[in-house]
mmCIF file of N, CA and C in Angstrom:
data_model
loop_
_atom_site.group_PDB
_atom_site.id
_atom_site.type_symbol
_atom_site.label_atom_id
_atom_site.label_comp_id
_atom_site.label_asym_id
_atom_site.label_seq_id
_atom_site.Cartn_x
_atom_site.Cartn_y
_atom_site.Cartn_z
ATOM 1 N N MET E 1 0.853 -1.178 0.000
ATOM 2 C CA MET E 1 0.000 0.000 0.000
ATOM 3 C C MET E 1 0.895 1.236 0.000
ATOM 4 N N ASP E 2 0.475 2.257 -0.725
ATOM 5 C CA ASP E 2 1.272 3.481 -0.738
ATOM 6 C C ASP E 2 0.595 4.571 0.090
ATOM 7 N N ILE E 3 1.244 5.704 0.217
ATOM 8 C CA ILE E 3 0.759 6.793 1.071
ATOM 9 C C ILE E 3 -0.636 7.252 0.635
ATOM 10 N N ALA E 4 -0.859 7.382 -0.668
ATOM 11 C CA ALA E 4 -2.178 7.810 -1.151
ATOM 12 C C ALA E 4 -3.260 6.815 -0.725
ATOM 13 N N GLN E 5 -2.961 5.532 -0.755
ATOM 14 C CA GLN E 5 -3.928 4.528 -0.312
ATOM 15 C C GLN E 5 -4.159 4.622 1.196
ATOM 16 N N HIS E 6 -3.100 4.874 1.967
ATOM 17 C CA HIS E 6 -3.248 5.053 3.419
ATOM 18 C C HIS E 6 -4.177 6.229 3.712
ATOM 19 N N ILE E 7 -3.956 7.336 3.022
ATOM 20 C CA ILE E 7 -4.768 8.540 3.231
ATOM 21 C C ILE E 7 -6.220 8.266 2.847
ATOM 22 N N ALA E 8 -6.428 7.589 1.733
ATOM 23 C CA ALA E 8 -7.792 7.276 1.293
ATOM 24 C C ALA E 8 -8.519 6.418 2.327
ATOM 25 N N LEU E 9 -7.817 5.449 2.904
ATOM 26 C CA LEU E 9 -8.433 4.598 3.915
ATOM 27 C C LEU E 9 -8.745 5.401 5.180
ATOM 28 N N ILE E 10 -7.829 6.239 5.612
ATOM 29 C CA ILE E 10 -8.074 7.071 6.793
ATOM 30 C C ILE E 10 -9.276 7.977 6.546
ATOM 31 N N ASP E 11 -9.350 8.575 5.362
ATOM 32 C CA ASP E 11 -10.507 9.412 5.014
ATOM 33 C C ASP E 11 -11.800 8.615 5.111
ATOM 34 N N GLU E 12 -11.784 7.410 4.585
ATOM 35 C CA GLU E 12 -12.992 6.581 4.625
ATOM 36 C C GLU E 12 -13.382 6.246 6.067
ATOM 37 N N LEU E 13 -12.397 5.914 6.892
ATOM 38 C CA LEU E 13 -12.682 5.562 8.287
ATOM 39 C C LEU E 13 -13.240 6.744 9.074
ATOM 40 N N CYS E 14 -12.930 7.958 8.642
ATOM 41 C CA CYS E 14 -13.458 9.138 9.329
ATOM 42 C C CYS E 14 -14.973 9.257 9.188
ATOM 43 N N PHE E 15 -15.554 8.529 8.239
ATOM 44 C CA PHE E 15 -17.000 8.598 8.018
ATOM 45 C C PHE E 15 -17.687 7.237 8.097
ATOM 46 N N ARG E 16 -16.913 6.162 8.218
ATOM 47 C CA ARG E 16 -17.490 4.816 8.304
ATOM 48 C C ARG E 16 -18.217 4.652 9.634
ATOM 49 N N PRO E 17 -19.410 4.067 9.616
ATOM 50 C CA PRO E 17 -20.107 3.809 10.882
ATOM 51 C C PRO E 17 -19.305 2.848 11.761
ATOM 52 N N PHE E 18 -19.468 3.008 13.064
ATOM 53 C CA PHE E 18 -18.811 2.113 14.011
ATOM 54 C C PHE E 18 -19.719 0.911 14.283
ATOM 55 N N PRO E 19 -19.122 -0.268 14.476
ATOM 56 C CA PRO E 19 -19.950 -1.448 14.782
ATOM 57 C C PRO E 19 -20.425 -1.425 16.237
ATOM 58 N N ALA E 20 -21.427 -2.222 16.518
ATOM 59 C CA ALA E 20 -21.969 -2.317 17.879
ATOM 60 C C ALA E 20 -21.110 -3.196 18.779
ATOM 61 N N GLU E 21 -20.330 -4.109 18.186
ATOM 62 C CA GLU E 21 -19.519 -5.059 18.948
ATOM 63 C C GLU E 21 -18.064 -4.997 18.496
ATOM 64 N N HIS E 22 -17.153 -5.401 19.394
ATOM 65 C CA HIS E 22 -15.740 -5.520 19.052
ATOM 66 C C HIS E 22 -15.536 -6.720 18.143
ATOM 67 N N GLY E 23 -14.629 -6.590 17.175
ATOM 68 C CA GLY E 23 -14.324 -7.725 16.319
ATOM 69 C C GLY E 23 -13.463 -7.320 15.142
ATOM 70 N N PRO E 24 -13.083 -8.311 14.348
ATOM 71 C CA PRO E 24 -12.267 -8.025 13.167
ATOM 72 C C PRO E 24 -13.074 -7.234 12.141
ATOM 73 N N SER E 25 -12.353 -6.484 11.313
ATOM 74 C CA SER E 25 -12.979 -5.755 10.214
ATOM 75 C C SER E 25 -12.205 -6.055 8.940
ATOM 76 N N ASP E 26 -12.643 -5.486 7.858
ATOM 77 C CA ASP E 26 -11.957 -5.706 6.585
ATOM 78 C C ASP E 26 -10.582 -5.059 6.542
ATOM 79 N N VAL E 27 -10.278 -4.155 7.493
ATOM 80 C CA VAL E 27 -8.986 -3.461 7.489
ATOM 81 C C VAL E 27 -8.175 -3.680 8.761
ATOM 82 N N GLY E 28 -8.729 -4.376 9.732
ATOM 83 C CA GLY E 28 -8.045 -4.602 11.007
ATOM 84 C C GLY E 28 -9.028 -5.077 12.042
ATOM 85 N N PHE E 29 -9.430 -4.162 12.930
ATOM 86 C CA PHE E 29 -10.471 -4.484 13.898
ATOM 87 C C PHE E 29 -11.194 -3.205 14.282
ATOM 88 N N SER E 30 -12.420 -3.371 14.737
ATOM 89 C CA SER E 30 -13.262 -2.239 15.100
ATOM 90 C C SER E 30 -14.070 -2.585 16.328
ATOM 91 N N GLY E 31 -14.644 -1.579 16.917
ATOM 92 C CA GLY E 31 -15.509 -1.759 18.063
ATOM 93 C C GLY E 31 -16.380 -0.539 18.220
ATOM 94 N N PRO E 32 -17.211 -0.535 19.240
ATOM 95 C CA PRO E 32 -18.054 0.630 19.464
ATOM 96 C C PRO E 32 -17.196 1.893 19.584
ATOM 97 N N GLY E 33 -17.378 2.811 18.667
ATOM 98 C CA GLY E 33 -16.681 4.083 18.731
ATOM 99 C C GLY E 33 -15.285 4.125 18.159
ATOM 100 N N HIS E 34 -14.801 3.036 17.532
ATOM 101 C CA HIS E 34 -13.453 3.105 16.965
ATOM 102 C C HIS E 34 -13.204 2.089 15.847
ATOM 103 N N HIS E 35 -12.265 2.469 14.992
ATOM 104 C CA HIS E 35 -11.719 1.594 13.947
ATOM 105 C C HIS E 35 -10.203 1.625 14.087
ATOM 106 N N VAL E 36 -9.563 0.476 13.946
ATOM 107 C CA VAL E 36 -8.107 0.391 13.885
ATOM 108 C C VAL E 36 -7.775 -0.345 12.597
ATOM 109 N N ALA E 37 -7.050 0.335 11.713
ATOM 110 C CA ALA E 37 -6.673 -0.250 10.429
ATOM 111 C C ALA E 37 -5.190 -0.585 10.439
ATOM 112 N N VAL E 38 -4.857 -1.761 9.958
ATOM 113 C CA VAL E 38 -3.465 -2.160 9.770
ATOM 114 C C VAL E 38 -3.086 -1.741 8.355
ATOM 115 N N LEU E 39 -2.313 -0.668 8.261
ATOM 116 C CA LEU E 39 -1.913 -0.152 6.958
ATOM 117 C C LEU E 39 -0.820 -0.997 6.325
ATOM 118 N N ARG E 40 0.096 -1.494 7.157
ATOM 119 C CA ARG E 40 1.162 -2.414 6.722
ATOM 120 C C ARG E 40 1.516 -3.299 7.886
ATOM 121 N N ALA E 41 1.958 -4.508 7.594
ATOM 122 C CA ALA E 41 2.340 -5.447 8.650
ATOM 123 C C ALA E 41 3.581 -6.226 8.253
ATOM 124 N N GLY E 42 4.526 -6.313 9.205
ATOM 125 C CA GLY E 42 5.732 -7.102 9.019
ATOM 126 C C GLY E 42 5.583 -8.459 9.694
ATOM 127 N N HIS E 43 6.601 -9.257 9.597
ATOM 128 C CA HIS E 43 6.579 -10.595 10.182
ATOM 129 C C HIS E 43 6.958 -10.556 11.665
ATOM 130 N N PRO E 44 6.426 -11.478 12.460
ATOM 131 C CA PRO E 44 6.833 -11.574 13.870
ATOM 132 C C PRO E 44 8.335 -11.801 13.985
ATOM 133 N N LEU E 45 8.910 -11.382 15.102
ATOM 134 C CA LEU E 45 10.357 -11.486 15.319
ATOM 135 C C LEU E 45 10.834 -12.933 15.249
ATOM 136 N N HIS E 46 10.039 -13.874 15.753
ATOM 137 C CA HIS E 46 10.495 -15.271 15.757
ATOM 138 C C HIS E 46 10.674 -15.817 14.345
ATOM 139 N N ASP E 47 10.165 -15.110 13.349
ATOM 140 C CA ASP E 47 10.312 -15.544 11.960
ATOM 141 C C ASP E 47 11.590 -15.023 11.308
ATOM 142 N N GLY E 48 12.378 -14.245 12.036
ATOM 143 C CA GLY E 48 13.538 -13.687 11.363
ATOM 144 C C GLY E 48 14.542 -13.060 12.288
ATOM 145 N N ASP E 49 15.371 -12.257 11.711
ATOM 146 C CA ASP E 49 16.511 -11.603 12.335
ATOM 147 C C ASP E 49 16.057 -10.328 13.062
ATOM 148 N N PRO E 50 16.557 -10.094 14.293
ATOM 149 C CA PRO E 50 16.233 -8.851 14.994
ATOM 150 C C PRO E 50 16.635 -7.602 14.202
ATOM 151 N N GLY E 51 17.662 -7.717 13.398
ATOM 152 C CA GLY E 51 18.073 -6.598 12.551
ATOM 153 C C GLY E 51 16.995 -6.254 11.528
ATOM 154 N N ASP E 52 16.358 -7.284 10.976
ATOM 155 C CA ASP E 52 15.259 -7.064 10.036
ATOM 156 C C ASP E 52 14.094 -6.357 10.727
ATOM 157 N N TRP E 53 13.842 -6.758 11.993
ATOM 158 C CA TRP E 53 12.777 -6.122 12.779
ATOM 159 C C TRP E 53 13.044 -4.613 12.886
ATOM 160 N N ALA E 54 14.275 -4.254 13.234
ATOM 161 C CA ALA E 54 14.635 -2.850 13.407
ATOM 162 C C ALA E 54 14.525 -2.087 12.088
ATOM 163 N N VAL E 55 14.943 -2.711 10.994
ATOM 164 C CA VAL E 55 14.850 -2.069 9.680
ATOM 165 C C VAL E 55 13.377 -1.848 9.312
ATOM 166 N N THR E 56 12.540 -2.851 9.569
ATOM 167 C CA THR E 56 11.113 -2.725 9.272
ATOM 168 C C THR E 56 10.483 -1.627 10.114
ATOM 169 N N ALA E 57 10.799 -1.598 11.406
ATOM 170 C CA ALA E 57 10.258 -0.552 12.285
ATOM 171 C C ALA E 57 10.675 0.829 11.794
ATOM 172 N N ASP E 58 11.925 0.986 11.402
ATOM 173 C CA ASP E 58 12.410 2.271 10.900
ATOM 174 C C ASP E 58 11.685 2.659 9.613
ATOM 175 N N GLN E 59 11.504 1.698 8.717
ATOM 176 C CA GLN E 59 10.796 1.949 7.459
ATOM 177 C C GLN E 59 9.351 2.385 7.733
ATOM 178 N N TYR E 60 8.679 1.711 8.658
ATOM 179 C CA TYR E 60 7.291 2.049 8.983
ATOM 180 C C TYR E 60 7.196 3.415 9.670
ATOM 181 N N GLU E 61 8.194 3.778 10.476
ATOM 182 C CA GLU E 61 8.203 5.114 11.083
ATOM 183 C C GLU E 61 8.319 6.192 10.006
ATOM 184 N N LYS E 62 9.122 5.940 8.991
ATOM 185 C CA LYS E 62 9.241 6.891 7.883
ATOM 186 C C LYS E 62 7.918 6.993 7.126
ATOM 187 N N GLU E 63 7.255 5.865 6.957
ATOM 188 C CA GLU E 63 5.954 5.865 6.283
ATOM 189 C C GLU E 63 4.903 6.585 7.137
ATOM 190 N N ARG E 64 4.927 6.349 8.453
ATOM 191 C CA ARG E 64 4.029 7.056 9.383
ATOM 192 C C ARG E 64 4.241 8.555 9.264
ATOM 193 N N ASP E 65 5.499 8.970 9.213
ATOM 194 C CA ASP E 65 5.815 10.393 9.128
ATOM 195 C C ASP E 65 5.393 10.982 7.783
ATOM 196 N N ALA E 66 5.443 10.194 6.716
ATOM 197 C CA ALA E 66 4.978 10.665 5.408
ATOM 198 C C ALA E 66 3.457 10.856 5.426
ATOM 199 N N VAL E 67 2.734 9.959 6.089
ATOM 200 C CA VAL E 67 1.285 10.122 6.258
ATOM 201 C C VAL E 67 1.022 11.388 7.072
ATOM 202 N N HIS E 68 1.827 11.595 8.117
ATOM 203 C CA HIS E 68 1.697 12.805 8.937
ATOM 204 C C HIS E 68 1.816 14.061 8.084
ATOM 205 N N GLU E 69 2.777 14.105 7.192
ATOM 206 C CA GLU E 69 2.986 15.291 6.364
ATOM 207 C C GLU E 69 1.738 15.629 5.558
ATOM 208 N N VAL E 70 1.108 14.625 4.974
ATOM 209 C CA VAL E 70 -0.092 14.855 4.172
ATOM 210 C C VAL E 70 -1.244 15.314 5.059
ATOM 211 N N LEU E 71 -1.444 14.613 6.171
ATOM 212 C CA LEU E 71 -2.563 14.963 7.053
ATOM 213 C C LEU E 71 -2.335 16.298 7.761
ATOM 214 N N ALA E 72 -1.100 16.620 8.089
ATOM 215 C CA ALA E 72 -0.798 17.909 8.721
ATOM 216 C C ALA E 72 -1.105 19.059 7.764
ATOM 217 N N ALA E 73 -0.855 18.875 6.490
ATOM 218 C CA ALA E 73 -1.184 19.905 5.507
ATOM 219 C C ALA E 73 -2.692 20.122 5.428
ATOM 220 N N ARG E 74 -3.443 19.068 5.668
ATOM 221 C CA ARG E 74 -4.895 19.136 5.588
ATOM 222 C C ARG E 74 -5.541 19.554 6.913
ATOM 223 N N TRP E 75 -5.111 18.951 8.015
ATOM 224 C CA TRP E 75 -5.787 19.111 9.311
ATOM 225 C C TRP E 75 -5.014 19.973 10.305
ATOM 226 N N GLY E 76 -3.821 20.378 9.946
ATOM 227 C CA GLY E 76 -2.994 21.167 10.846
ATOM 228 C C GLY E 76 -1.891 20.317 11.457
ATOM 229 N N GLU E 77 -0.865 20.997 11.886
ATOM 230 C CA GLU E 77 0.297 20.313 12.472
ATOM 231 C C GLU E 77 -0.110 19.559 13.730
ATOM 232 N N ALA E 78 0.501 18.426 13.942
ATOM 233 C CA ALA E 78 0.231 17.599 15.124
ATOM 234 C C ALA E 78 1.527 17.384 15.891
ATOM 235 N N ASP E 79 1.386 17.201 17.185
ATOM 236 C CA ASP E 79 2.535 16.820 18.002
ATOM 237 C C ASP E 79 2.644 15.304 18.010
ATOM 238 N N LEU E 80 3.872 14.809 18.153
ATOM 239 C CA LEU E 80 4.066 13.378 18.305
ATOM 240 C C LEU E 80 3.699 13.032 19.742
ATOM 241 N N TRP E 81 2.623 12.298 19.921
ATOM 242 C CA TRP E 81 2.037 11.992 21.222
ATOM 243 C C TRP E 81 2.765 10.816 21.852
ATOM 244 N N ASN E 82 3.242 10.987 23.077
ATOM 245 C CA ASN E 82 3.958 9.943 23.810
ATOM 246 C C ASN E 82 2.954 8.981 24.436
ATOM 247 N N LEU E 83 2.813 7.803 23.862
ATOM 248 C CA LEU E 83 1.864 6.806 24.360
ATOM 249 C C LEU E 83 2.370 6.081 25.606
ATOM 250 N N GLN E 84 3.653 6.207 25.899
ATOM 251 C CA GLN E 84 4.190 5.538 27.083
ATOM 252 C C GLN E 84 3.590 6.121 28.360
ATOM 253 N N THR E 85 3.277 7.415 28.347
ATOM 254 C CA THR E 85 2.626 8.000 29.523
ATOM 255 C C THR E 85 1.206 7.457 29.679
ATOM 256 N N VAL E 86 0.547 7.205 28.574
ATOM 257 C CA VAL E 86 -0.793 6.596 28.626
ATOM 258 C C VAL E 86 -0.684 5.174 29.160
ATOM 259 N N LEU E 87 0.318 4.437 28.694
ATOM 260 C CA LEU E 87 0.520 3.064 29.165
ATOM 261 C C LEU E 87 0.745 3.040 30.673
ATOM 262 N N LEU E 88 1.541 3.946 31.185
ATOM 263 C CA LEU E 88 1.766 4.019 32.633
ATOM 264 C C LEU E 88 0.474 4.304 33.382
ATOM 265 N N ARG E 89 -0.379 5.129 32.809
ATOM 266 C CA ARG E 89 -1.644 5.471 33.462
ATOM 267 C C ARG E 89 -2.603 4.288 33.529
ATOM 268 N N THR E 90 -2.438 3.282 32.660
ATOM 269 C CA THR E 90 -3.359 2.133 32.678
ATOM 270 C C THR E 90 -3.265 1.347 33.984
ATOM 271 N N GLU E 91 -2.157 1.495 34.707
ATOM 272 C CA GLU E 91 -2.006 0.803 35.988
ATOM 273 C C GLU E 91 -2.889 1.412 37.068
ATOM 274 N N ALA E 92 -3.204 2.704 36.960
ATOM 275 C CA ALA E 92 -3.942 3.398 38.011
ATOM 276 C C ALA E 92 -5.344 3.834 37.598
ATOM 277 N N GLU E 93 -5.613 3.840 36.302
ATOM 278 C CA GLU E 93 -6.929 4.299 35.858
ATOM 279 C C GLU E 93 -7.361 3.519 34.621
ATOM 280 N N GLU E 94 -8.637 3.570 34.349
ATOM 281 C CA GLU E 94 -9.171 2.901 33.172
ATOM 282 C C GLU E 94 -9.030 3.827 31.974
ATOM 283 N N ILE E 95 -8.274 3.389 30.990
ATOM 284 C CA ILE E 95 -8.073 4.144 29.767
ATOM 285 C C ILE E 95 -9.013 3.536 28.715
ATOM 286 N N PRO E 96 -9.808 4.367 28.044
ATOM 287 C CA PRO E 96 -10.772 3.834 27.079
ATOM 288 C C PRO E 96 -10.089 3.288 25.828
ATOM 289 N N GLU E 97 -10.801 2.377 25.165
ATOM 290 C CA GLU E 97 -10.342 1.895 23.862
ATOM 291 C C GLU E 97 -10.690 2.944 22.819
ATOM 292 N N PRO E 98 -9.888 3.068 21.814
ATOM 293 C CA PRO E 98 -8.771 2.224 21.426
ATOM 294 C C PRO E 98 -7.438 2.664 22.009
ATOM 295 N N TRP E 99 -7.470 3.679 22.876
ATOM 296 C CA TRP E 99 -6.220 4.260 23.378
ATOM 297 C C TRP E 99 -5.422 3.294 24.247
ATOM 298 N N ALA E 100 -6.065 2.493 25.077
ATOM 299 C CA ALA E 100 -5.327 1.544 25.926
ATOM 300 C C ALA E 100 -4.587 0.531 25.067
ATOM 301 N N ARG E 101 -5.264 0.011 24.056
ATOM 302 C CA ARG E 101 -4.629 -0.977 23.170
ATOM 303 C C ARG E 101 -3.499 -0.344 22.373
ATOM 304 N N LEU E 102 -3.710 0.877 21.891
ATOM 305 C CA LEU E 102 -2.664 1.549 21.125
ATOM 306 C C LEU E 102 -1.444 1.812 21.994
ATOM 307 N N ALA E 103 -1.659 2.231 23.234
ATOM 308 C CA ALA E 103 -0.539 2.495 24.146
ATOM 309 C C ALA E 103 0.234 1.224 24.480
ATOM 310 N N ALA E 104 -0.445 0.076 24.460
ATOM 311 C CA ALA E 104 0.221 -1.188 24.756
ATOM 312 C C ALA E 104 1.103 -1.670 23.612
ATOM 313 N N CYS E 105 0.844 -1.200 22.397
ATOM 314 C CA CYS E 105 1.601 -1.729 21.266
ATOM 315 C C CYS E 105 2.500 -0.711 20.565
ATOM 316 N N ALA E 106 2.314 0.587 20.843
ATOM 317 C CA ALA E 106 3.107 1.616 20.157
ATOM 318 C C ALA E 106 3.665 2.610 21.176
ATOM 319 N N ARG E 107 4.769 3.216 20.830
ATOM 320 C CA ARG E 107 5.395 4.195 21.741
ATOM 321 C C ARG E 107 4.923 5.618 21.502
ATOM 322 N N THR E 108 4.665 5.959 20.229
ATOM 323 C CA THR E 108 4.251 7.318 19.878
ATOM 324 C C THR E 108 3.215 7.261 18.762
ATOM 325 N N ALA E 109 2.492 8.359 18.596
ATOM 326 C CA ALA E 109 1.511 8.458 17.504
ATOM 327 C C ALA E 109 1.329 9.923 17.127
ATOM 328 N N TRP E 110 1.090 10.157 15.851
ATOM 329 C CA TRP E 110 0.633 11.466 15.414
ATOM 330 C C TRP E 110 -0.867 11.493 15.657
ATOM 331 N N LEU E 111 -1.399 12.599 16.174
ATOM 332 C CA LEU E 111 -2.789 12.656 16.604
ATOM 333 C C LEU E 111 -3.445 13.961 16.163
ATOM 334 N N TRP E 112 -4.664 13.839 15.594
ATOM 335 C CA TRP E 112 -5.455 14.993 15.174
ATOM 336 C C TRP E 112 -6.898 14.836 15.622
ATOM 337 N N GLN E 113 -7.551 15.964 15.840
ATOM 338 C CA GLN E 113 -9.006 15.986 15.916
ATOM 339 C C GLN E 113 -9.447 16.346 14.501
ATOM 340 N N VAL E 114 -10.191 15.456 13.868
ATOM 341 C CA VAL E 114 -10.529 15.613 12.458
ATOM 342 C C VAL E 114 -11.641 16.655 12.315
ATOM 343 N N PRO E 115 -11.359 17.765 11.636
ATOM 344 C CA PRO E 115 -12.349 18.834 11.512
ATOM 345 C C PRO E 115 -13.665 18.347 10.895
ATOM 346 N N GLY E 116 -14.767 18.775 11.490
ATOM 347 C CA GLY E 116 -16.085 18.501 10.942
ATOM 348 C C GLY E 116 -16.629 17.097 11.131
ATOM 349 N N THR E 117 -15.908 16.252 11.878
ATOM 350 C CA THR E 117 -16.365 14.863 12.014
ATOM 351 C C THR E 117 -16.678 14.461 13.445
ATOM 352 N N GLY E 118 -16.132 15.185 14.420
ATOM 353 C CA GLY E 118 -16.273 14.759 15.807
ATOM 354 C C GLY E 118 -15.405 13.554 16.138
ATOM 355 N N ARG E 119 -14.471 13.243 15.264
ATOM 356 C CA ARG E 119 -13.607 12.074 15.455
ATOM 357 C C ARG E 119 -12.155 12.498 15.602
ATOM 358 N N TRP E 120 -11.393 11.573 16.174
ATOM 359 C CA TRP E 120 -9.950 11.711 16.330
ATOM 360 C C TRP E 120 -9.281 10.694 15.417
ATOM 361 N N ALA E 121 -8.121 11.048 14.884
ATOM 362 C CA ALA E 121 -7.343 10.131 14.050
ATOM 363 C C ALA E 121 -5.912 10.105 14.548
ATOM 364 N N ALA E 122 -5.331 8.931 14.534
ATOM 365 C CA ALA E 122 -3.934 8.756 14.944
ATOM 366 C C ALA E 122 -3.259 7.780 13.988
ATOM 367 N N VAL E 123 -1.964 7.978 13.813
ATOM 368 C CA VAL E 123 -1.142 7.067 13.018
ATOM 369 C C VAL E 123 0.059 6.695 13.877
ATOM 370 N N ALA E 124 0.310 5.380 13.996
ATOM 371 C CA ALA E 124 1.371 4.903 14.896
ATOM 372 C C ALA E 124 2.031 3.654 14.319
ATOM 373 N N VAL E 125 3.230 3.391 14.814
ATOM 374 C CA VAL E 125 3.943 2.153 14.493
ATOM 375 C C VAL E 125 3.880 1.264 15.731
ATOM 376 N N ALA E 126 3.219 0.132 15.586
ATOM 377 C CA ALA E 126 3.130 -0.846 16.673
ATOM 378 C C ALA E 126 4.344 -1.757 16.573
ATOM 379 N N ASP E 127 5.253 -1.612 17.535
ATOM 380 C CA ASP E 127 6.482 -2.409 17.507
ATOM 381 C C ASP E 127 6.864 -2.921 18.899
ATOM 382 N N GLN E 128 5.889 -2.993 19.795
ATOM 383 C CA GLN E 128 6.174 -3.399 21.173
ATOM 384 C C GLN E 128 5.921 -4.875 21.440
ATOM 385 N N ASP E 129 5.369 -5.605 20.470
ATOM 386 C CA ASP E 129 5.063 -7.024 20.654
ATOM 387 C C ASP E 129 5.787 -7.841 19.588
ATOM 388 N N PRO E 130 6.940 -8.436 19.930
ATOM 389 C CA PRO E 130 7.681 -9.213 18.942
ATOM 390 C C PRO E 130 6.868 -10.337 18.307
ATOM 391 N N ALA E 131 5.921 -10.904 19.041
ATOM 392 C CA ALA E 131 5.099 -11.986 18.495
ATOM 393 C C ALA E 131 4.100 -11.463 17.465
ATOM 394 N N GLY E 132 3.765 -10.181 17.552
ATOM 395 C CA GLY E 132 2.775 -9.614 16.650
ATOM 396 C C GLY E 132 3.340 -8.997 15.393
ATOM 397 N N GLY E 133 4.638 -8.826 15.332
ATOM 398 C CA GLY E 133 5.247 -8.174 14.182
ATOM 399 C C GLY E 133 5.072 -6.668 14.246
ATOM 400 N N VAL E 134 5.812 -5.984 13.413
ATOM 401 C CA VAL E 134 5.709 -4.532 13.311
ATOM 402 C C VAL E 134 4.505 -4.213 12.434
ATOM 403 N N GLN E 135 3.706 -3.231 12.863
ATOM 404 C CA GLN E 135 2.542 -2.824 12.091
ATOM 405 C C GLN E 135 2.475 -1.303 12.014
ATOM 406 N N LEU E 136 2.045 -0.803 10.885
ATOM 407 C CA LEU E 136 1.707 0.602 10.739
ATOM 408 C C LEU E 136 0.198 0.679 10.903
ATOM 409 N N LEU E 137 -0.254 1.421 11.929
ATOM 410 C CA LEU E 137 -1.672 1.470 12.274
ATOM 411 C C LEU E 137 -2.255 2.860 12.065
ATOM 412 N N ALA E 138 -3.516 2.877 11.690
ATOM 413 C CA ALA E 138 -4.312 4.105 11.674
ATOM 414 C C ALA E 138 -5.500 3.853 12.604
ATOM 415 N N VAL E 139 -5.768 4.803 13.482
ATOM 416 C CA VAL E 139 -6.874 4.718 14.421
ATOM 417 C C VAL E 139 -7.809 5.880 14.149
ATOM 418 N N VAL E 140 -9.096 5.587 14.062
ATOM 419 C CA VAL E 140 -10.113 6.622 13.977
ATOM 420 C C VAL E 140 -11.145 6.300 15.047
ATOM 421 N N THR E 141 -11.446 7.306 15.883
ATOM 422 C CA THR E 141 -12.332 7.067 17.013
ATOM 423 C C THR E 141 -13.117 8.321 17.360
ATOM 424 N N GLU E 142 -14.253 8.106 17.998
ATOM 425 C CA GLU E 142 -15.011 9.243 18.529
ATOM 426 C C GLU E 142 -14.628 9.532 19.972
ATOM 427 N N THR E 143 -13.771 8.694 20.549
ATOM 428 C CA THR E 143 -13.339 8.851 21.942
ATOM 429 C C THR E 143 -12.111 9.755 22.002
ATOM 430 N N ALA E 144 -12.236 10.853 22.719
ATOM 431 C CA ALA E 144 -11.111 11.776 22.869
ATOM 432 C C ALA E 144 -9.947 11.076 23.569
ATOM 433 N N PRO E 145 -8.725 11.421 23.213
ATOM 434 C CA PRO E 145 -7.571 10.798 23.872
ATOM 435 C C PRO E 145 -7.542 11.160 25.349
ATOM 436 N N PRO E 146 -7.048 10.221 26.161
ATOM 437 C CA PRO E 146 -6.996 10.472 27.607
ATOM 438 C C PRO E 146 -5.916 11.484 27.977
#
């Protein structure tokens, strides 16, 4: 998938209805009030060399940043949001989905409030679970970030 396809999917998710139940979707998984799309996915670490994992993570971060450039031109500049602070907060408070899951799998995300939709969008590289592989994720939700 290329950057234009990533942007098109994010645009579509900004208007796609949310399902009533949690479960898989045609692009990743969804639940009440959120969609999480897997834009790209690498192989789990046990399938290869740790060096390949690092190269894939770096490549996906560059792709995440390229998506950021396009969306920032459209929706305004975004700060790189530190999800590790959200992850730490999960020990003491209930963090709503999809933010708790995103904080468990990614360290940072670009984050916007999408004008005219009442939704939030984030783009992140999930690289915290070696068994799950590196993934480039897009999140669209009606739940404000914690």
